[in-house]
Short mmCIF file of C-alpha atoms in Angstrom, two decimals:
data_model
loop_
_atom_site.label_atom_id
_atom_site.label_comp_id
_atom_site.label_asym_id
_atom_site.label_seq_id
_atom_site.Cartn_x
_atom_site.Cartn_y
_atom_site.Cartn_z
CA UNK A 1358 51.73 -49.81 -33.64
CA UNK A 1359 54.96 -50.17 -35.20
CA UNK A 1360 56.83 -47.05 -33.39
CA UNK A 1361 54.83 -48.18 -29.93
CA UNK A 1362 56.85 -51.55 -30.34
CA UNK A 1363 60.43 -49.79 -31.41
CA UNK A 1364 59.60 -47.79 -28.25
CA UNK A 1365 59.41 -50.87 -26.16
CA UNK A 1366 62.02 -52.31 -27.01
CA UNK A 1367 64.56 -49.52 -26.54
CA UNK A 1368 63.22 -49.27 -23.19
CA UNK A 1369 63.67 -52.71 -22.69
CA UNK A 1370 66.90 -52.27 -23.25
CA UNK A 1371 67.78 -49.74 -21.29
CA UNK A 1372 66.20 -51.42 -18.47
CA UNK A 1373 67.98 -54.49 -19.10
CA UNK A 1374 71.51 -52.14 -19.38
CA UNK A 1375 70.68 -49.64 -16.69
CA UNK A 1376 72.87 -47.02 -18.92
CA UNK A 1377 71.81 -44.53 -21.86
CA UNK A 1378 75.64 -44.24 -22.12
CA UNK A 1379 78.27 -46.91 -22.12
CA UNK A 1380 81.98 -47.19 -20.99
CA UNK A 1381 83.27 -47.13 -24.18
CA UNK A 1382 80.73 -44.15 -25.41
CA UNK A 1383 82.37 -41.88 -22.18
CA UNK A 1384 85.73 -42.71 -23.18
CA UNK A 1385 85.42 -42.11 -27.18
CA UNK A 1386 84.13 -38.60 -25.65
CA UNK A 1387 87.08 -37.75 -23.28
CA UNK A 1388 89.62 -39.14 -25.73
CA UNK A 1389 88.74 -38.96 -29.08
CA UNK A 1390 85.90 -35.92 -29.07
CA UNK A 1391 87.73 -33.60 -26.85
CA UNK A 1392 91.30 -32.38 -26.40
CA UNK A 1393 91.78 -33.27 -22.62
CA UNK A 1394 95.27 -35.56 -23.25
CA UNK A 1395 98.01 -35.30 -24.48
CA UNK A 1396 99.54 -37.36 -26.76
CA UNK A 1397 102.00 -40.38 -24.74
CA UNK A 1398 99.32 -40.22 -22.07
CA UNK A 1399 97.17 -43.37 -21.57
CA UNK A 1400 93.35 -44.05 -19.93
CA UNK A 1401 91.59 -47.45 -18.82
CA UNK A 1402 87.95 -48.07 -19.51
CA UNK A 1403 86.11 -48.64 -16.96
CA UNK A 1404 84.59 -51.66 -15.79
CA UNK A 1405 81.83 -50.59 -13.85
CA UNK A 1406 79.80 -46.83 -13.23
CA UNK A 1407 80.56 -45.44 -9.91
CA UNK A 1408 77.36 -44.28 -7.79
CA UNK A 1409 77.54 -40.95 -6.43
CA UNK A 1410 74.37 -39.21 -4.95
CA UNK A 1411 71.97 -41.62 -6.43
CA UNK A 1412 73.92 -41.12 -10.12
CA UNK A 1413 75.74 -43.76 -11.95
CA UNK A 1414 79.03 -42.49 -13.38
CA UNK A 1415 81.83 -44.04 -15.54
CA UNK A 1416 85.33 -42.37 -14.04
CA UNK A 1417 88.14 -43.11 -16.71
CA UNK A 1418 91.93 -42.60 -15.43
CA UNK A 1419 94.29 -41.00 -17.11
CA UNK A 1420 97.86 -41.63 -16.57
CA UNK A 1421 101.59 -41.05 -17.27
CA UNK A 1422 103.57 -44.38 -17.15
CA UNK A 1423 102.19 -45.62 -13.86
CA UNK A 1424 101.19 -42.50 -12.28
CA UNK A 1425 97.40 -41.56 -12.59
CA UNK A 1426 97.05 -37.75 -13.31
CA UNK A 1427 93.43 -37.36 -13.04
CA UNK A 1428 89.79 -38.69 -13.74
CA UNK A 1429 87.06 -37.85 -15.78
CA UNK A 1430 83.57 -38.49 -14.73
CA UNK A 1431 80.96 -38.91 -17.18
CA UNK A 1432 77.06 -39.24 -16.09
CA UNK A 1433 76.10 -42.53 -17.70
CA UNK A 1434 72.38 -41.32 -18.04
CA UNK A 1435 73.25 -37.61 -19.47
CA UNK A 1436 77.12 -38.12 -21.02
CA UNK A 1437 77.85 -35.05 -19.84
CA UNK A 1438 81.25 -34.41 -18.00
CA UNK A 1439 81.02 -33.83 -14.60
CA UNK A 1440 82.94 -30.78 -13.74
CA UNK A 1441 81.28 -30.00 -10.39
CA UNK A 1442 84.56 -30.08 -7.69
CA UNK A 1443 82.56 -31.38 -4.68
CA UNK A 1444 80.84 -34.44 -7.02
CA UNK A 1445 84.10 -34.68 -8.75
CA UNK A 1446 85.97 -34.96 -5.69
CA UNK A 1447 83.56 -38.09 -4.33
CA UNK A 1448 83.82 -39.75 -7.74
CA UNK A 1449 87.75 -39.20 -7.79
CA UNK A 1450 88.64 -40.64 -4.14
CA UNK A 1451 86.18 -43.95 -4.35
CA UNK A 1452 87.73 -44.31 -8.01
CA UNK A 1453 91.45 -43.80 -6.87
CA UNK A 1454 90.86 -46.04 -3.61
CA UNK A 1455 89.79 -48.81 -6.21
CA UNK A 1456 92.50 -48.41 -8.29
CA UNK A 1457 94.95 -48.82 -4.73
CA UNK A 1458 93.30 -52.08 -3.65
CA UNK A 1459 92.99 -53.42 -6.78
CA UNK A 1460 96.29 -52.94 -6.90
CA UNK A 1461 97.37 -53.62 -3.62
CA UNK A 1462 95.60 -57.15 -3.84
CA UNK A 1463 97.86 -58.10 -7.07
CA UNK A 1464 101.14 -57.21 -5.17
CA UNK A 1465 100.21 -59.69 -2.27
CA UNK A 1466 101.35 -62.95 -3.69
CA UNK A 1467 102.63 -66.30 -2.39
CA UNK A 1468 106.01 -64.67 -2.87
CA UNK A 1469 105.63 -61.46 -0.76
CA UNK A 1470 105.52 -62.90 2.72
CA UNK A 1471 102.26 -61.40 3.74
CA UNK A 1472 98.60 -62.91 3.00
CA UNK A 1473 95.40 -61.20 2.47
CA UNK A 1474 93.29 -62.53 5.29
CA UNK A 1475 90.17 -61.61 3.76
CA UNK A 1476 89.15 -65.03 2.30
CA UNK A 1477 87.21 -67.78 2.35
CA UNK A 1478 90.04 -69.80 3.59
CA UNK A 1479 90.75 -67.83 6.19
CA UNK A 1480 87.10 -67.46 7.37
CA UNK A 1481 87.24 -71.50 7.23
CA UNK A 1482 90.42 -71.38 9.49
CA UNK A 1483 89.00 -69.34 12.56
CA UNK A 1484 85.45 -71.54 12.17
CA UNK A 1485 88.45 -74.39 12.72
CA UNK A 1486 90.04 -72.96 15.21
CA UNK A 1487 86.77 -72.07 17.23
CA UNK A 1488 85.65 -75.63 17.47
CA UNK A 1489 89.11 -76.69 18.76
CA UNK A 1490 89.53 -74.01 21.15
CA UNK A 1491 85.46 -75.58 22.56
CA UNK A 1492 87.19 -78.97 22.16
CA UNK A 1493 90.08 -77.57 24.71
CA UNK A 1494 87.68 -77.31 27.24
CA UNK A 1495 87.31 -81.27 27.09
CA UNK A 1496 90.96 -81.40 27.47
CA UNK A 1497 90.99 -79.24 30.67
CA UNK A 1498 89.02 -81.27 31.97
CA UNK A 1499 90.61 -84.50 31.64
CA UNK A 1500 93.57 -83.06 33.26
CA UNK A 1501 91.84 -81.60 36.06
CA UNK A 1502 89.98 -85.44 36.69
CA UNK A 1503 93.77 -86.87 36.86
CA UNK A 1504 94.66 -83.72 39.65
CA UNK A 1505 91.64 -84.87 41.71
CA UNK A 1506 92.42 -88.51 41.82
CA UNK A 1507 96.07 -87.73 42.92
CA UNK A 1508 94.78 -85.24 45.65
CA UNK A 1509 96.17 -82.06 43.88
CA UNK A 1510 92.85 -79.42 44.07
CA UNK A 1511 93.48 -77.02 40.66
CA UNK A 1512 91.07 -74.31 40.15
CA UNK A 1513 90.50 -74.64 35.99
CA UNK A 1514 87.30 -72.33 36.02
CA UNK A 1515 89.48 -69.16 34.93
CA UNK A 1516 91.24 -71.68 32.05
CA UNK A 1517 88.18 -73.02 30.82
CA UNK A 1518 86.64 -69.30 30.88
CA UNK A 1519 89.38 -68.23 28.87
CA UNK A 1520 88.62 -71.39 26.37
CA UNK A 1521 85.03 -70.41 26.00
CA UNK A 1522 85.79 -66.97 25.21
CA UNK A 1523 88.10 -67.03 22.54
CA UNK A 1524 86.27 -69.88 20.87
CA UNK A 1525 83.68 -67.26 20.51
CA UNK A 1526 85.87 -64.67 19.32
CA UNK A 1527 87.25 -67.30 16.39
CA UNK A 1528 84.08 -67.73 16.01
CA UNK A 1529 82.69 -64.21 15.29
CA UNK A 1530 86.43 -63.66 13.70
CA UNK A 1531 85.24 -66.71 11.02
CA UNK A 1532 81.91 -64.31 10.27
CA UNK A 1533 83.58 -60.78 9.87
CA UNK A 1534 85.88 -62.33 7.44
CA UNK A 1535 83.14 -63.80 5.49
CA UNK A 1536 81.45 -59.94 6.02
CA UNK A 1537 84.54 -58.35 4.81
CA UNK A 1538 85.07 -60.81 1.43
CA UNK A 1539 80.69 -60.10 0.72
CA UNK A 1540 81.91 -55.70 1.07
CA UNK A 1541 84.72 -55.82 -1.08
CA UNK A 1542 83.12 -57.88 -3.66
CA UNK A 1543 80.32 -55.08 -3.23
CA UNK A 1544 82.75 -52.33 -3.57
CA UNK A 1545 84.63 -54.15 -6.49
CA UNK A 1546 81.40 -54.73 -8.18
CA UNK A 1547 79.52 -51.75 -7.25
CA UNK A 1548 81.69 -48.79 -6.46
CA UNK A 1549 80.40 -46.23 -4.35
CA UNK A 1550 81.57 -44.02 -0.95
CA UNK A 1551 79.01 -45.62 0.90
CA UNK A 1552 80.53 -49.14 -0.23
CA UNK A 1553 83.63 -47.92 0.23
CA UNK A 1554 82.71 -46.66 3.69
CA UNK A 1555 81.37 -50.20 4.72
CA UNK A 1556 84.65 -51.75 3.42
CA UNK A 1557 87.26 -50.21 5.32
CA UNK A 1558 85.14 -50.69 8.20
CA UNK A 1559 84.93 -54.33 7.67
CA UNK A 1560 88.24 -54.36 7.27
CA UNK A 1561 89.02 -52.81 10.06
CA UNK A 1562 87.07 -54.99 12.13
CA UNK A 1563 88.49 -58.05 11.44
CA UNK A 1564 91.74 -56.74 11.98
CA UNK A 1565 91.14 -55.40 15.24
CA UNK A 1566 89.39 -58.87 16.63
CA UNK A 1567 92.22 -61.03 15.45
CA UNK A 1568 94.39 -58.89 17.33
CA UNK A 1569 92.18 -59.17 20.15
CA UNK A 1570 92.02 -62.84 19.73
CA UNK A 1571 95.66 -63.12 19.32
CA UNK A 1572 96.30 -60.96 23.21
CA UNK A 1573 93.64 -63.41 24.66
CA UNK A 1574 95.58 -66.25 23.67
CA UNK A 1575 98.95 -64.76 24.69
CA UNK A 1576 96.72 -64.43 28.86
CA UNK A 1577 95.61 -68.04 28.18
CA UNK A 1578 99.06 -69.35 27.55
CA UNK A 1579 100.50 -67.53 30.45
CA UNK A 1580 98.17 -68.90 32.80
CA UNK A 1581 98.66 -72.51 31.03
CA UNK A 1582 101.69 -72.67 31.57
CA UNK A 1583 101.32 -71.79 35.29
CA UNK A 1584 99.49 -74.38 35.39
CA UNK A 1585 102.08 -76.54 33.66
CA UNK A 1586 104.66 -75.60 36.45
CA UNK A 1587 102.22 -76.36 39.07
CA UNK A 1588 102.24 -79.62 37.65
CA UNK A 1589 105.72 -80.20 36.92
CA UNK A 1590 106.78 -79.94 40.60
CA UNK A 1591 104.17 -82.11 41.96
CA UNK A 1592 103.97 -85.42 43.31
CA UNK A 1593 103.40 -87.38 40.73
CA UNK A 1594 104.30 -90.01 38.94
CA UNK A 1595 106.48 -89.40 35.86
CA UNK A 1596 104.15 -91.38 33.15
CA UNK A 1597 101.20 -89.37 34.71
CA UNK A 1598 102.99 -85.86 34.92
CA UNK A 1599 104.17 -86.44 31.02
CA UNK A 1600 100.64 -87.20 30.20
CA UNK A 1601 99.46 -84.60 31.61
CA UNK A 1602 101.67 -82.04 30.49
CA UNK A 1603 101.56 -83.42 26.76
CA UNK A 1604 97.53 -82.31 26.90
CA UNK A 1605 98.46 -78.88 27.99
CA UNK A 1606 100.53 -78.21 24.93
CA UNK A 1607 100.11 -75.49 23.39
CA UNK A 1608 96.45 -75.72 20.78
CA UNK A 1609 97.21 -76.85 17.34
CA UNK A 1610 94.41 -73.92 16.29
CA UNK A 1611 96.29 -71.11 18.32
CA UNK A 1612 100.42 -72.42 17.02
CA UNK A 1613 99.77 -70.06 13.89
CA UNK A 1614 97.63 -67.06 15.79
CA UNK A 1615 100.37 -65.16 15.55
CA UNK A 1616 101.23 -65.32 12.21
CA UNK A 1617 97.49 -64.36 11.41
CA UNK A 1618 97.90 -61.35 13.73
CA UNK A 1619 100.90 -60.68 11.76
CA UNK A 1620 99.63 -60.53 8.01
CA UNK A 1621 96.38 -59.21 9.11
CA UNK A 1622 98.47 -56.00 10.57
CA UNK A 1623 100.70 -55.55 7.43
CA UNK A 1624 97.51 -55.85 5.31
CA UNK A 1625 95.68 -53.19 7.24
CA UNK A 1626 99.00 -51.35 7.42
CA UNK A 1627 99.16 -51.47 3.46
CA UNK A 1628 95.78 -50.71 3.18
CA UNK A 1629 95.47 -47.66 5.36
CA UNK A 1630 98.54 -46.44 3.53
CA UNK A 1631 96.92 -47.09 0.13
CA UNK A 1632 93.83 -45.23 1.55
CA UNK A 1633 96.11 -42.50 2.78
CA UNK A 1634 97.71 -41.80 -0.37
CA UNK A 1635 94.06 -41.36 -2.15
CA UNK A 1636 93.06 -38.95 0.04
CA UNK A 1637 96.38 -36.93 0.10
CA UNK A 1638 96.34 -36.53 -3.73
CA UNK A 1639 92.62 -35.30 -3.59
CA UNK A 1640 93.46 -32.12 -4.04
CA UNK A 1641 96.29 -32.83 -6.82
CA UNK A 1642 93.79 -34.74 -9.00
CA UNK A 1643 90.96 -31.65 -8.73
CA UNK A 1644 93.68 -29.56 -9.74
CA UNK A 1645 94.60 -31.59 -12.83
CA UNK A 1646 91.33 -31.85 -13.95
CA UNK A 1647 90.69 -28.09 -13.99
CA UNK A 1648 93.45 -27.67 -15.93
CA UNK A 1649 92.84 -30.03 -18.43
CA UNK A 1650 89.45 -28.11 -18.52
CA UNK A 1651 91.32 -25.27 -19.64
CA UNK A 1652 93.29 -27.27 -21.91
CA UNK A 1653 90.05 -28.05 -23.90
CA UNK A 1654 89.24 -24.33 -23.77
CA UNK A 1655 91.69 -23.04 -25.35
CA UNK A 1656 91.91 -25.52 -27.96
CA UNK A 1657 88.65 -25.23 -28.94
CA UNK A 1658 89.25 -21.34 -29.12
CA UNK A 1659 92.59 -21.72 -30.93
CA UNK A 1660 91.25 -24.61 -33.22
CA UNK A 1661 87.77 -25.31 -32.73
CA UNK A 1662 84.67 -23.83 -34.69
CA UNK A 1663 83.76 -20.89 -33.79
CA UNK A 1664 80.13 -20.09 -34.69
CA UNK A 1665 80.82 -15.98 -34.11
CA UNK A 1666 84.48 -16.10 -36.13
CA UNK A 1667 82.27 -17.99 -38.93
CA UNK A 1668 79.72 -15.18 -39.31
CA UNK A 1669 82.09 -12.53 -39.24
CA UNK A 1670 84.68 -13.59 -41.60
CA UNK A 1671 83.00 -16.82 -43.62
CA UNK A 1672 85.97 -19.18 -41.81
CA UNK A 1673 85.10 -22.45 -39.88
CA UNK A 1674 87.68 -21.44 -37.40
CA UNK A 1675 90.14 -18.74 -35.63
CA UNK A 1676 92.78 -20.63 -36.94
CA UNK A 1677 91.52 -20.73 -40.92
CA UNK A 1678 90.40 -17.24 -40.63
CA UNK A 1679 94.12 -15.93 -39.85
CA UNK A 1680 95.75 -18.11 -42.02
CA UNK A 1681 93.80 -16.53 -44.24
CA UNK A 1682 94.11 -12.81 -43.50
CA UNK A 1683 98.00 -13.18 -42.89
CA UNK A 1684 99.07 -14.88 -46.38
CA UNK A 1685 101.17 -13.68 -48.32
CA UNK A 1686 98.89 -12.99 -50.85
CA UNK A 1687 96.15 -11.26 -48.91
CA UNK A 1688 98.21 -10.11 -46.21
CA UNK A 1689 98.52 -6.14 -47.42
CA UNK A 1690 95.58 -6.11 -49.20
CA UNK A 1691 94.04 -5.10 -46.00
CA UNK A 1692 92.03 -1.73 -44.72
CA UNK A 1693 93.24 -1.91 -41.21
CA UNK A 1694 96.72 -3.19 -40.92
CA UNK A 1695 96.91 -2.07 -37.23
CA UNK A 1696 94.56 -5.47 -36.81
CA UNK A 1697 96.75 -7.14 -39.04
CA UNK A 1698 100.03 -7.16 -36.55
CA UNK A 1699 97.74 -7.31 -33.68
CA UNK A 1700 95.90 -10.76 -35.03
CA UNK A 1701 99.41 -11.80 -36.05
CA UNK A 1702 100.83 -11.06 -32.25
CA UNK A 1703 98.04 -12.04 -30.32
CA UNK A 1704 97.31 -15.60 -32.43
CA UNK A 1705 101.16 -16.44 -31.99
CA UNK A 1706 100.73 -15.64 -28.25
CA UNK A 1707 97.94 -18.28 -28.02
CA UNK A 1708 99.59 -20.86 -29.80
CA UNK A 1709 102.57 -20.15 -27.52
CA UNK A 1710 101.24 -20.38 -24.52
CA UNK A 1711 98.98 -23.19 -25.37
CA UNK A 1712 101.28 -25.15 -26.98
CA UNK A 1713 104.81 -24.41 -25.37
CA UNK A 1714 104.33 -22.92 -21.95
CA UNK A 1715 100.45 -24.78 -21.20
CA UNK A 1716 99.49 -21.74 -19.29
CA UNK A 1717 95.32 -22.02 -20.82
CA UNK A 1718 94.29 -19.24 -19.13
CA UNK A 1719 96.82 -17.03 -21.00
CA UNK A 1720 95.91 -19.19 -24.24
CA UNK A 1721 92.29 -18.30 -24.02
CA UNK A 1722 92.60 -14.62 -23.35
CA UNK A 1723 94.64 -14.42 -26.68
CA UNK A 1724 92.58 -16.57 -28.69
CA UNK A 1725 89.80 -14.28 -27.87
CA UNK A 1726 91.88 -11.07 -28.64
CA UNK A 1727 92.62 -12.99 -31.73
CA UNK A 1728 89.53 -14.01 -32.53
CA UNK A 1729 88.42 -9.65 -31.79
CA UNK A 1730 91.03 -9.09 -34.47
CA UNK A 1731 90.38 -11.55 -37.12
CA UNK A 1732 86.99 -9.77 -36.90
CA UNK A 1733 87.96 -5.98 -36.87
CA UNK A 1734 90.13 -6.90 -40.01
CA UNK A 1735 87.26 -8.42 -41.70
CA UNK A 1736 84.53 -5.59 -40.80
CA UNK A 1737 86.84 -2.67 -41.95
CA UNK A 1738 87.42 -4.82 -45.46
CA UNK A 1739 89.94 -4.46 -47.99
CA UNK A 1740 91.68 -1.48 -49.24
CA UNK A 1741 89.91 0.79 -52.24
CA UNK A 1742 93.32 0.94 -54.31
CA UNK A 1743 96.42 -1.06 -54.06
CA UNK A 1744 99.09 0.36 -51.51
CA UNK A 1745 102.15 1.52 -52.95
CA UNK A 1746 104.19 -1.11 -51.29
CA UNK A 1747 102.17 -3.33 -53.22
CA UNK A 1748 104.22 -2.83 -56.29
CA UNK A 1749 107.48 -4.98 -56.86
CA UNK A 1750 110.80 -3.13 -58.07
CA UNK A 1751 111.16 -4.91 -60.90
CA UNK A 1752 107.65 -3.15 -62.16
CA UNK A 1753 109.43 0.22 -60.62
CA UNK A 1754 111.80 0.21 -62.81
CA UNK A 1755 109.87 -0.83 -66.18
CA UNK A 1756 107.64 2.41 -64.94
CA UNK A 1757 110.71 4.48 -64.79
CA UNK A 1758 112.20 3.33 -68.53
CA UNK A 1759 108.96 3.76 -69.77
CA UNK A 1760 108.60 7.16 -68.48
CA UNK A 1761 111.91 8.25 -69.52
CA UNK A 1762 111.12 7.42 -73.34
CA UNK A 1763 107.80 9.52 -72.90
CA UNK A 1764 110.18 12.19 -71.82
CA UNK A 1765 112.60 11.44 -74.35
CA UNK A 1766 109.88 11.65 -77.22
CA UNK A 1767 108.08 14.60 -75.59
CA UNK A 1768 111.34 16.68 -75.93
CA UNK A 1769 112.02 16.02 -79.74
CA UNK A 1770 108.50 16.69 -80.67
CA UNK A 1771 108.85 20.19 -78.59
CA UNK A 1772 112.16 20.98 -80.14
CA UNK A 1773 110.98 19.24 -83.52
CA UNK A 1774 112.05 22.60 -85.30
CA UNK A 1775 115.44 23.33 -84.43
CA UNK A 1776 116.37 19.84 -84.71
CA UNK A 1777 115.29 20.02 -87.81
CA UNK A 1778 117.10 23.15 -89.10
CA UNK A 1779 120.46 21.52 -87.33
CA UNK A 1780 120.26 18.69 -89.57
CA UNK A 1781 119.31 20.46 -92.54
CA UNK A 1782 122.26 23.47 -92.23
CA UNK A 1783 125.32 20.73 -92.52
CA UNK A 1784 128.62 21.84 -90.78
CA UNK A 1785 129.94 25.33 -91.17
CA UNK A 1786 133.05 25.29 -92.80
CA UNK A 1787 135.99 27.28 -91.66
CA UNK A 1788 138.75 29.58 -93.29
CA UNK A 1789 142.49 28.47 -92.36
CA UNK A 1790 143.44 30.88 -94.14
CA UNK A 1791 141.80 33.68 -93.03
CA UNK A 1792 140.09 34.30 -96.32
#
């Protein structure tokens, strides 16, 4: 009953968390378990799990000063790393494309000259401006009664056409904004390509209808102010004309259109380029990430345990095991010293070009000559008798005085005799005389 309840619960909670692996979980695993940075490099935890193909996945960037190098996708449900190219290259381009408008939204400040359209205020500026361009149709109107009662037969319909249509086009304008600020809060909050799909097209939308807006109101101005001429020249009192004229000014709703036109351009501008630059490193991030693969590789190779290395040789690791084998105090005690220099050349090589020239693939084919080495040395064992080399000089020549007394003592015990008779004959002595 007990373990039923403990059961519940942990499903409970991963129902109420959605994800057997958190943020900070995937990054502990691509920064601290594994050997995929280097050191000076930094990462961001992520916020939120990016959806790809019905999968949640947290994508942590790595970078170098400002520049982002590559991602890492870990499967929150698994924790494995993805290292499939085609997911990886989904995950990487909705990931980087957050990254650019995240940061393209904090560059656009009060400061910078351009506004991001894609508000609330905004939307509550073209609802504004639809009701006054319907309101302008009043106005048209009243200026038209004035014509008729001094004679002077306008034809309005194509003004008050105009009117009607770009009220509705504010109108709709008001609606995709609120649409667009509802899809990037969806893409902020849920990252995926299909959110990221239905962004840019929002986006895009509203861009492209203020711009339409913005060339209907440039044909409704020209025609006003046709009208305005008509008026200007006709016969009729100067209180009346001034009146009249004053209603045609210009809308109070359209005198900043073209301002809107403008930021909403340089926005899309900056955001296609943002967008543009995502897609153009694509390629540049795979690449990175393969390598770093590598990286791992060969460290775990180099460094790593190595369950075959342990069997053969009793060491954790390739590294222990020829540290080991190439001491100074083990070093010649060896059967096969061929192995020796080879383990010796073929471990430096890996550290080399691990370390020095980061070429992985040439790391990992000498680790594993290395590791063939460290193995062969261990299999043929150590030699039956100590090599001659083995003996200092200093021990040399003790040997050598100690074999010259042997000699030394062997020849008077040979030549006992004689020596014996010299000493006991005493020197001859000798006539100068000649006696």
């Amino acid at each position: 009953m007990k373990n039923g309840f403990l059961a519940f619960l942990f499903c409970l909670f991963l129902s109420g968390s959605g994800f057997a692996v958190s943020g900070n979980e995937a990054v502990n695993y691509v920064v601290n378990s594994s050997r995929f940075i280097y050191e000076g490099e930094s990462y961001t935890p992520p916020n939120v799990a990016i959806e790809f193909e019905g999968k949640g996945y947290w994508v942590i960037p790595i970078a170098s000063g400002s520049s982002v190098i590559t991602y890492f996708a870990v499967d929150s449900s698994s924790g494995k790393l993805s290292v499939s190219r085609a997911v990886n290259r989904g995950l990487f381009g909705v990931a980087d494309n957050l990254r650019e408008l995240q940061l393209l939204k904090a560059s656009i400040t009060p400061s910078s000259g351009v506004e991001w359209v894609f508000t609330q205020n905004y939307r509550a500026i073209f609802s504004e401006m639809s009701l006054q361009l319907g309101d302008e149709v009043y106005q048209l109107n009243t200026v038209q009664t004035a014509l008729q009662q001094e004679s002077i037969s306008v034809d309005m319909s194509g003004l008050k056409a105009q009117l009607v249509s770009m009220a509705g086009q504010a109108s709709s304008i008001s609606e995709k904004i609120s649409a667009a600020a509802v899809a990037e809060n969806d893409f902020f909050t849920k990252p995926s390509g299909e959110n990221l799909g239905a962004l840019k097209s929002a986006y895009a939308g509203v861009t492209a209808s203020i711009s339409q807006l913005n060339s209907a109101a440039l044909a409704y101005n020209s025609s006003r102010n046709a009208l305005k001429n008509q008026i200007s020249v006709a016969d009729i009192d100067a209180q009346t004309k001034g009146q009249m004229l004053s209603t045609l000014d210009t809308p109070p709703s359209l005198q900043k259109l073209g301002n809107y036109n403008l930021y909403s351009i340089q926005v899309q501008d900056k955001i296609s380029s943002a967008f543009q630059s995502s897609t153009l490193r694509a390629d540049s991030l795979l690449d990175e990430f393969d390598r770093r693969i590598a990286k791992n590789e060969a460290d775990s190779l180099i460094f790593g345990q190595s369950e075959r290395v342990k069997q053969a040789t009793g060491f954790n690791s390739l590294s222990e095991a020829q540290a080991a084998i190439l001491s100074k105090e083990s070093r010649l005690k060896w059967e096969d010293q061929a192995k020796v220099r080879d383990l010796e050349h073929d471990y430096q090589s890996a550290v080399d070009f691990y370390s020095n020239k980061r070429d992985f693939a040439q790391a990992k084919k000498f680790a594993l000559l290395a590791a063939d080495d460290a193995i062969a040395v261990y299999r043929a064992g150590e030699r039956k008798s100590p090599p001659g080399g083995g003996i200092s000089q200093d021990t040399l020549f003790k040997l050598a005085g100690l074999l010259l007394v042997v000699l030394v003592l062997l020849y008077a015990f040979n030549n006992r005799g004689k020596l014996k008779e010299a000493i006991s004959r005493g020197p001859e002595e000798v006539d100068v005389y000649g006696n």
